[in-house]
mmCIF file of C-alpha atoms in Angstrom:
data_model
loop_
_atom_site.group_PDB
_atom_site.id
_atom_site.type_symbol
_atom_site.label_atom_id
_atom_site.label_comp_id
_atom_site.label_asym_id
_atom_site.label_seq_id
_atom_site.Cartn_x
_atom_site.Cartn_y
_atom_site.Cartn_z
ATOM 1 C CA MET A 1 -82.606 0.150 20.847
ATOM 2 C CA ALA A 2 -80.573 -3.108 21.543
ATOM 3 C CA THR A 3 -79.428 -3.264 17.978
ATOM 4 C CA VAL A 4 -78.142 0.368 18.047
ATOM 5 C CA PHE A 5 -76.321 -0.349 21.264
ATOM 6 C CA LYS A 6 -74.678 -3.525 19.831
ATOM 7 C CA GLY A 7 -73.597 -1.642 16.574
ATOM 8 C CA SER A 8 -72.070 1.229 18.561
ATOM 9 C CA TYR A 9 -70.195 -1.221 20.775
ATOM 10 C CA ALA A 10 -68.745 -3.132 17.812
ATOM 11 C CA VAL A 11 -67.561 0.321 16.283
ATOM 12 C CA LEU A 12 -65.814 1.222 19.496
ATOM 13 C CA VAL A 13 -64.180 -2.196 19.838
ATOM 14 C CA ARG A 14 -62.850 -1.975 16.217
ATOM 15 C CA THR A 15 -61.592 1.640 16.827
ATOM 16 C CA PHE A 16 -59.821 0.553 20.037
ATOM 17 C CA ASP A 17 -58.140 -2.459 18.340
ATOM 18 C CA LYS A 18 -56.934 -0.264 15.528
ATOM 19 C CA ILE A 19 -55.419 2.278 17.869
ATOM 20 C CA ARG A 20 -53.898 -0.437 19.947
ATOM 21 C CA GLY A 21 -52.476 -2.060 16.922
ATOM 22 C CA ASN A 22 -50.783 1.165 15.835
ATOM 23 C CA ARG A 23 -49.326 1.694 19.412
ATOM 24 C CA CYS A 24 -48.088 -1.817 19.319
ATOM 25 C CA ASP A 25 -46.303 -1.290 15.863
ATOM 26 C CA ARG A 26 -44.705 1.751 17.350
ATOM 27 C CA VAL A 27 -43.665 -0.074 20.456
ATOM 28 C CA ALA A 28 -42.313 -2.808 18.479
ATOM 29 C CA LEU A 29 -40.255 -0.503 16.294
ATOM 30 C CA ARG A 30 -38.942 1.206 19.471
ATOM 31 C CA SER A 31 -38.069 -2.184 21.026
ATOM 32 C CA ILE A 32 -36.298 -3.274 17.971
ATOM 33 C CA GLY A 33 -34.203 -0.024 18.227
ATOM 34 C CA THR A 34 -33.568 -0.507 21.857
ATOM 35 C CA ARG A 35 -32.678 -4.166 21.322
ATOM 36 C CA THR A 36 -30.095 -3.175 18.638
ATOM 37 C CA ARG A 37 -28.634 -0.595 21.059
ATOM 38 C CA CYS A 38 -28.472 -3.161 23.850
ATOM 39 C CA GLU A 39 -26.818 -5.745 21.680
ATOM 40 C CA ASN A 40 -24.125 -3.126 20.704
ATOM 41 C CA ASP A 41 -23.614 -2.251 24.344
ATOM 42 C CA ARG A 42 -23.108 -5.900 25.254
ATOM 43 C CA LYS A 43 -20.602 -6.298 22.583
ATOM 44 C CA ARG A 44 -18.721 -3.445 23.804
ATOM 45 C CA ILE A 45 -18.965 -4.775 27.419
ATOM 46 C CA ARG A 46 -17.733 -8.200 26.347
ATOM 47 C CA ILE A 47 -14.766 -6.654 24.511
ATOM 48 C CA SER A 48 -13.786 -4.427 27.497
ATOM 49 C CA LEU A 49 -14.021 -7.393 29.759
ATOM 50 C CA GLY A 50 -11.954 -9.498 27.579
ATOM 51 C CA VAL A 51 -9.263 -6.922 27.373
ATOM 52 C CA LEU A 52 -9.304 -6.392 31.126
ATOM 53 C CA THR A 53 -9.194 -10.200 31.744
ATOM 54 C CA GLY A 54 -6.211 -10.522 29.310
ATOM 55 C CA ALA A 55 -4.407 -7.755 30.979
ATOM 56 C CA ALA A 56 -5.002 -8.931 34.452
ATOM 57 C CA THR A 57 -3.824 -12.610 33.456
ATOM 58 C CA THR A 58 -0.666 -11.123 31.887
ATOM 59 C CA CYS A 59 0.159 -8.997 34.853
ATOM 60 C CA GLY A 60 -0.581 -11.845 37.245
ATOM 61 C CA SER A 61 1.683 -14.123 35.332
ATOM 62 C CA ILE A 62 4.570 -11.746 35.259
ATOM 63 C CA LEU A 63 4.230 -11.106 38.920
ATOM 64 C CA TYR A 64 4.014 -14.786 39.749
ATOM 65 C CA PHE A 65 7.118 -15.705 37.778
ATOM 66 C CA LEU A 66 8.950 -12.722 39.145
ATOM 67 C CA ASP A 67 8.080 -13.780 42.773
ATOM 68 C CA SER A 68 9.136 -17.402 42.041
ATOM 69 C CA SER A 69 12.337 -16.295 40.583
ATOM 70 C CA VAL A 70 13.454 -14.539 43.785
ATOM 71 C CA LYS A 71 12.561 -17.339 46.127
ATOM 72 C CA ALA A 72 15.253 -19.605 47.156
ATOM 73 C CA ASN A 73 14.970 -23.190 45.922
ATOM 74 C CA GLY A 74 15.167 -25.929 48.545
ATOM 75 C CA VAL A 75 13.161 -28.630 50.499
ATOM 76 C CA GLN A 76 11.167 -27.440 53.538
ATOM 77 C CA ALA A 77 8.839 -29.375 55.650
ATOM 78 C CA MET A 78 5.542 -27.769 56.571
ATOM 79 C CA PRO A 79 5.269 -27.168 60.367
ATOM 80 C CA PRO A 80 2.161 -28.767 62.062
ATOM 81 C CA SER A 81 -0.484 -26.360 63.437
ATOM 82 C CA TYR A 82 -0.493 -26.161 67.358
ATOM 83 C CA PRO A 83 -3.413 -24.837 69.367
ATOM 84 C CA TRP A 84 -1.991 -21.461 70.454
ATOM 85 C CA LYS A 85 -4.245 -19.733 72.953
ATOM 86 C CA LEU A 86 -3.733 -16.228 71.628
ATOM 87 C CA ASP A 87 -5.045 -17.256 68.114
ATOM 88 C CA LYS A 88 -8.534 -17.745 69.528
ATOM 89 C CA PHE A 89 -11.065 -14.950 69.313
ATOM 90 C CA LEU A 90 -11.200 -14.324 73.036
ATOM 91 C CA GLY A 91 -7.558 -15.602 73.621
ATOM 92 C CA SER A 92 -4.857 -13.316 74.918
ATOM 93 C CA LEU A 93 -1.122 -13.647 75.677
ATOM 94 C CA ASP A 94 -0.045 -15.907 78.560
ATOM 95 C CA HIS A 95 1.947 -13.456 80.498
ATOM 96 C CA SER A 96 3.576 -16.062 82.664
ATOM 97 C CA ALA A 97 4.758 -17.702 79.488
ATOM 98 C CA VAL A 98 6.076 -14.350 78.327
ATOM 99 C CA ARG A 99 8.001 -14.037 81.535
ATOM 100 C CA ARG A 100 9.520 -17.503 81.105
ATOM 101 C CA GLY A 101 10.209 -16.758 77.498
ATOM 102 C CA TRP A 102 12.211 -13.608 78.351
ATOM 103 C CA GLN A 103 14.250 -16.025 80.676
ATOM 104 C CA VAL A 104 14.875 -18.446 77.785
ATOM 105 C CA TYR A 105 15.910 -15.600 75.556
ATOM 106 C CA LYS A 106 18.179 -13.998 78.017
ATOM 107 C CA ALA A 107 20.022 -17.439 78.911
ATOM 108 C CA VAL A 108 20.061 -19.024 75.496
ATOM 109 C CA CYS A 109 18.955 -16.815 72.452
ATOM 110 C CA SER A 110 20.707 -13.541 73.379
ATOM 111 C CA ALA A 111 24.160 -15.191 72.776
ATOM 112 C CA CYS A 112 23.603 -14.750 69.039
ATOM 113 C CA HIS A 113 20.242 -12.942 68.301
ATOM 114 C CA SER A 114 19.266 -9.315 69.122
ATOM 115 C CA LEU A 115 16.099 -7.662 70.128
ATOM 116 C CA GLU A 116 16.737 -4.256 68.421
ATOM 117 C CA PHE A 117 13.197 -2.889 68.680
ATOM 118 C CA VAL A 118 12.406 -3.890 72.325
ATOM 119 C CA ARG A 119 13.189 -1.485 75.275
ATOM 120 C CA PHE A 120 13.364 -2.647 78.892
ATOM 121 C CA MET A 121 10.436 -0.444 79.827
ATOM 122 C CA ASP A 122 8.329 -2.443 77.419
ATOM 123 C CA LEU A 123 8.308 -5.375 79.632
ATOM 124 C CA ILE A 124 6.892 -3.451 82.649
ATOM 125 C CA GLU A 125 3.428 -4.908 83.685
ATOM 126 C CA VAL A 126 3.718 -7.475 80.831
ATOM 127 C CA SER A 127 6.079 -9.896 82.433
ATOM 128 C CA HIS A 128 7.855 -8.222 85.315
ATOM 129 C CA THR A 129 7.208 -5.360 87.842
ATOM 130 C CA LYS A 130 8.993 -2.041 87.373
ATOM 131 C CA GLU A 131 11.399 -2.850 90.180
ATOM 132 C CA GLU A 132 12.238 -6.137 88.605
ATOM 133 C CA ILE A 133 12.919 -4.477 85.212
ATOM 134 C CA ILE A 134 15.083 -1.862 86.749
ATOM 135 C CA ALA A 135 17.192 -4.566 88.314
ATOM 136 C CA ILE A 136 17.363 -6.539 84.988
ATOM 137 C CA ALA A 137 18.361 -3.382 83.031
ATOM 138 C CA SER A 138 21.155 -2.563 85.464
ATOM 139 C CA GLU A 139 22.719 -6.024 84.759
ATOM 140 C CA TYR A 140 23.636 -4.727 81.152
ATOM 141 C CA GLU A 141 26.355 -2.383 80.147
ATOM 142 C CA ILE A 142 25.287 0.283 77.641
ATOM 143 C CA ASP A 143 27.661 2.324 75.556
ATOM 144 C CA ASP A 144 27.006 5.990 76.137
ATOM 145 C CA GLY A 145 28.647 9.295 75.538
ATOM 146 C CA PRO A 146 30.486 11.440 74.750
ATOM 147 C CA ASP A 147 30.942 12.980 78.101
ATOM 148 C CA GLU A 148 32.183 16.581 78.759
ATOM 149 C CA GLU A 149 35.733 15.533 77.709
ATOM 150 C CA GLY A 150 34.495 13.897 74.564
ATOM 151 C CA ASN A 151 35.051 10.349 75.695
ATOM 152 C CA TYR A 152 32.685 7.412 75.377
ATOM 153 C CA TYR A 153 31.906 5.234 78.405
ATOM 154 C CA LYS A 154 29.770 2.437 79.613
ATOM 155 C CA ARG A 155 27.094 2.829 82.201
ATOM 156 C CA PRO A 156 24.364 0.446 83.665
ATOM 157 C CA GLY A 157 21.221 0.007 81.613
ATOM 158 C CA ARG A 158 18.120 2.192 82.173
ATOM 159 C CA LEU A 159 14.356 1.681 81.434
ATOM 160 C CA PRO A 160 14.397 3.597 78.152
ATOM 161 C CA ASP A 161 17.332 1.749 76.777
ATOM 162 C CA LYS A 162 17.000 -0.909 74.067
ATOM 163 C CA VAL A 163 18.010 -4.544 74.974
ATOM 164 C CA PRO A 164 21.732 -4.451 73.818
ATOM 165 C CA PRO A 165 22.708 -6.719 70.863
ATOM 166 C CA PRO A 166 25.341 -9.445 71.288
ATOM 167 C CA PHE A 167 27.639 -7.982 68.681
ATOM 168 C CA PRO A 168 28.406 -4.414 67.788
ATOM 169 C CA ASN A 169 27.662 -4.929 63.944
ATOM 170 C CA GLU A 170 26.898 -7.476 61.316
ATOM 171 C CA GLU A 171 30.484 -8.095 60.489
ATOM 172 C CA ALA A 172 31.355 -9.069 63.983
ATOM 173 C CA SER A 173 28.230 -11.268 64.115
ATOM 174 C CA ARG A 174 29.255 -13.121 60.975
ATOM 175 C CA ALA A 175 32.749 -13.555 62.172
ATOM 176 C CA ALA A 176 31.520 -15.214 65.413
ATOM 177 C CA ASN A 177 29.095 -17.535 63.586
ATOM 178 C CA ASN A 178 31.155 -18.939 60.690
ATOM 179 C CA GLY A 179 29.699 -16.484 58.218
ATOM 180 C CA ALA A 180 26.091 -16.882 59.159
ATOM 181 C CA TYR A 181 24.127 -13.810 60.307
ATOM 182 C CA PRO A 182 21.636 -14.594 63.079
ATOM 183 C CA PRO A 183 18.487 -12.437 62.393
ATOM 184 C CA ASP A 184 16.950 -9.978 64.829
ATOM 185 C CA LEU A 185 14.161 -11.602 66.742
ATOM 186 C CA SER A 186 12.027 -8.597 67.409
ATOM 187 C CA TYR A 187 9.445 -9.343 64.649
ATOM 188 C CA ILE A 188 10.512 -12.881 63.640
ATOM 189 C CA ILE A 189 6.977 -14.200 64.225
ATOM 190 C CA ASN A 190 5.528 -11.769 61.698
ATOM 191 C CA ALA A 191 8.450 -12.100 59.320
ATOM 192 C CA ARG A 192 7.983 -15.853 58.774
ATOM 193 C CA LYS A 193 5.051 -17.511 57.316
ATOM 194 C CA ASN A 194 2.965 -19.369 59.911
ATOM 195 C CA GLY A 195 5.404 -17.716 62.412
ATOM 196 C CA ARG A 196 4.468 -19.307 65.699
ATOM 197 C CA ASN A 197 4.308 -22.879 64.390
ATOM 198 C CA TYR A 198 7.445 -22.362 62.240
ATOM 199 C CA VAL A 199 9.631 -21.177 65.188
ATOM 200 C CA PHE A 200 8.357 -23.787 67.506
ATOM 201 C CA SER A 201 8.908 -26.497 64.960
ATOM 202 C CA LEU A 202 12.356 -25.192 64.182
ATOM 203 C CA LEU A 203 13.456 -25.191 67.740
ATOM 204 C CA THR A 204 12.248 -28.778 68.499
ATOM 205 C CA GLY A 205 12.876 -30.260 64.985
ATOM 206 C CA PHE A 206 16.593 -30.888 65.027
ATOM 207 C CA MET A 207 17.331 -34.561 63.982
ATOM 208 C CA GLU A 208 20.127 -36.762 62.468
ATOM 209 C CA PRO A 209 20.389 -36.170 58.654
ATOM 210 C CA PRO A 210 18.827 -39.068 56.515
ATOM 211 C CA ALA A 211 20.826 -40.997 54.083
ATOM 212 C CA GLY A 212 22.014 -39.006 51.081
ATOM 213 C CA VAL A 213 22.121 -35.644 52.841
ATOM 214 C CA THR A 214 25.584 -34.317 53.262
ATOM 215 C CA LEU A 215 26.384 -31.511 55.669
ATOM 216 C CA THR A 216 29.474 -29.591 56.648
ATOM 217 C CA GLU A 217 30.958 -29.578 60.103
ATOM 218 C CA THR A 218 29.103 -26.186 60.931
ATOM 219 C CA GLN A 219 25.675 -27.226 59.690
ATOM 220 C CA HIS A 220 22.899 -29.209 61.301
ATOM 221 C CA PHE A 221 19.881 -30.852 59.835
ATOM 222 C CA ASN A 222 16.440 -29.354 60.357
ATOM 223 C CA PRO A 223 13.589 -30.303 58.069
ATOM 224 C CA TYR A 224 11.686 -27.125 58.913
ATOM 225 C CA PHE A 225 14.446 -24.813 57.677
ATOM 226 C CA LEU A 226 14.551 -23.866 54.053
ATOM 227 C CA GLY A 227 17.218 -26.083 52.541
ATOM 228 C CA THR A 228 17.372 -28.302 55.710
ATOM 229 C CA ALA A 229 20.957 -27.138 56.436
ATOM 230 C CA LEU A 230 21.025 -24.781 59.408
ATOM 231 C CA SER A 231 24.074 -23.189 60.949
ATOM 232 C CA MET A 232 22.506 -22.950 64.288
ATOM 233 C CA THR A 233 22.927 -25.915 66.520
ATOM 234 C CA GLU A 234 20.284 -27.386 68.856
ATOM 235 C CA LEU A 235 20.310 -25.172 71.914
ATOM 236 C CA LEU A 236 17.315 -26.262 73.858
ATOM 237 C CA HIS A 237 17.780 -29.362 76.001
ATOM 238 C CA ASP A 238 15.778 -30.467 79.057
ATOM 239 C CA GLY A 239 16.837 -28.942 82.297
ATOM 240 C CA ILE A 240 19.360 -26.395 80.920
ATOM 241 C CA LEU A 241 17.839 -23.671 83.126
ATOM 242 C CA GLU A 242 15.500 -23.447 86.064
ATOM 243 C CA TYR A 243 12.321 -21.327 85.813
ATOM 244 C CA ASP A 244 11.614 -18.849 88.568
ATOM 245 C CA ASP A 245 8.027 -20.083 89.081
ATOM 246 C CA GLY A 246 9.162 -23.835 89.271
ATOM 247 C CA THR A 247 7.833 -24.805 85.815
ATOM 248 C CA PRO A 248 9.664 -27.987 84.456
ATOM 249 C CA ALA A 249 12.174 -26.671 81.896
ATOM 250 C CA THR A 250 11.572 -29.347 79.189
ATOM 251 C CA LYS A 251 12.688 -28.683 75.512
ATOM 252 C CA SER A 252 9.031 -28.317 74.379
ATOM 253 C CA GLN A 253 8.156 -26.020 77.255
ATOM 254 C CA MET A 254 11.114 -23.705 76.584
ATOM 255 C CA ALA A 255 10.336 -23.566 72.859
ATOM 256 C CA LYS A 256 6.687 -22.764 73.690
ATOM 257 C CA ASP A 257 7.482 -20.082 76.143
ATOM 258 C CA VAL A 258 10.101 -18.305 73.847
ATOM 259 C CA VAL A 259 7.584 -18.429 71.054
ATOM 260 C CA GLU A 260 5.040 -16.748 73.346
ATOM 261 C CA PHE A 261 7.607 -14.112 74.221
ATOM 262 C CA LEU A 262 8.501 -13.435 70.541
ATOM 263 C CA SER A 263 4.736 -13.381 69.706
ATOM 264 C CA TRP A 264 4.601 -10.456 72.252
ATOM 265 C CA SER A 265 7.688 -8.736 70.859
ATOM 266 C CA SER A 266 6.076 -8.963 67.283
ATOM 267 C CA GLY A 267 2.923 -7.331 68.396
ATOM 268 C CA GLN A 268 3.173 -5.652 71.764
ATOM 269 C CA ASP A 269 -0.328 -4.225 71.477
ATOM 270 C CA HIS A 270 -1.900 -7.661 70.817
ATOM 271 C CA ASP A 271 -4.157 -7.719 73.844
ATOM 272 C CA LYS A 272 -5.194 -4.026 73.382
ATOM 273 C CA ARG A 273 -6.238 -4.525 69.728
ATOM 274 C CA LYS A 274 -8.087 -7.624 70.613
ATOM 275 C CA LEU A 275 -9.891 -5.849 73.430
ATOM 276 C CA MET A 276 -10.745 -2.798 71.307
ATOM 277 C CA THR A 277 -12.143 -5.227 68.661
ATOM 278 C CA ILE A 278 -14.469 -6.887 71.113
ATOM 279 C CA LYS A 279 -15.566 -3.537 72.445
ATOM 280 C CA ALA A 280 -16.192 -2.266 68.849
ATOM 281 C CA ILE A 281 -18.286 -5.346 68.106
ATOM 282 C CA GLY A 282 -20.328 -4.968 71.296
ATOM 283 C CA ILE A 283 -20.998 -1.238 70.679
ATOM 284 C CA GLY A 284 -21.848 -2.076 66.965
ATOM 285 C CA ILE A 285 -24.473 -4.635 68.230
ATOM 286 C CA ILE A 286 -26.104 -2.106 70.739
ATOM 287 C CA ALA A 287 -26.214 0.609 67.974
ATOM 288 C CA LEU A 288 -27.653 -1.846 65.435
ATOM 289 C CA MET A 289 -30.450 -2.864 68.055
ATOM 290 C CA THR A 290 -31.155 0.874 68.793
ATOM 291 C CA VAL A 291 -31.526 1.758 65.185
ATOM 292 C CA TRP A 292 -33.839 -1.158 64.574
ATOM 293 C CA TYR A 293 -36.038 -0.253 67.609
ATOM 294 C CA MET A 294 -36.093 3.376 66.380
ATOM 295 C CA LYS A 295 -37.029 2.330 62.879
ATOM 296 C CA LYS A 296 -39.836 0.082 64.085
ATOM 297 C CA SER A 297 -41.240 2.832 66.365
ATOM 298 C CA ILE A 298 -40.997 5.819 63.982
ATOM 299 C CA TRP A 299 -42.109 4.041 60.863
ATOM 300 C CA SER A 300 -44.905 1.858 62.578
ATOM 301 C CA VAL A 301 -47.441 4.543 61.850
ATOM 302 C CA VAL A 302 -46.567 4.608 58.114
ATOM 303 C CA LEU A 303 -46.296 0.897 57.763
ATOM 304 C CA ASN A 304 -49.668 0.293 59.585
ATOM 305 C CA GLU A 305 -51.849 3.103 58.032
ATOM 306 C CA ARG A 306 -54.552 2.238 55.512
ATOM 307 C CA ILE A 307 -55.603 4.374 52.594
ATOM 308 C CA PHE A 308 -59.262 4.629 51.894
ATOM 309 C CA SER A 309 -60.999 6.154 48.789
ATOM 310 C CA ILE A 310 -64.011 8.221 49.888
ATOM 311 C CA SER A 311 -66.225 9.865 47.339
ATOM 312 C CA ARG A 312 -67.040 13.499 47.478
ATOM 313 C CA ASP A 313 -70.648 12.794 48.033
ATOM 314 C CA LYS A 314 -69.907 11.003 51.294
ATOM 315 C CA CYS A 315 -67.617 13.778 52.388
ATOM 316 C CA LYS A 316 -70.338 16.228 51.879
#
């Protein structure tokens, strides 16, 4: 009996090995075909990636050289990085500095530079009260008209009026500034790379030209200006004005305050956007914790259950 069992077992083993061998041969043939197709696909992917990389490199090179060709050539010092409060995550505008910056702009900068995109009403509850802004606006004369007879006239400024420019047009501005055109300061912080540090360094960086640098009578040396030859003279000096709040009007203080004011004019919704970002992050954290808790409570039954295999005999 044992001999018959051993013989039968040997036959079954040989039969199984034969079947498995045939299957392995078929799997090997399939794997060879699959491997060939994979290699062809890889070749196609390599060729496609090579073409895309070459096209991207060519386009990038063309754009780089075009960008370099339109930039002015000249020497310019990189401004240092100053610790501006509003650059911090929880930092906001210093509204006292914005008020002082408006005073600096009005007393110094407004002689040449305009604020085309700033209205008097924009300053309400930012740097001044409504009554103060009404009084400030009434100090300006605004061109208006025509009236019922078709004549243009001047009237005191109102809250919806824009801050009037120092010159009526670009030609008059160039004629008064020896051919140079002072830029509008509404968005100057955003229009210049590293805007706050650049403007602060420019206002405080005037110095005597080094040996070998030749300037005309209307030019002034400033290493932070592109080309170092600037038509604007140094306008900020210690004590040229008195702040309403009694802050010492040093050159660096006035430069810092006017940069703070121009930062506000370049992004009047700065504080609102930062507050909305903080609120969105807080709501996102609460929502994430809520979803995590719901997932744990709903799926806890599924994750903790166990599956048992019970025979039919035991069920009966």
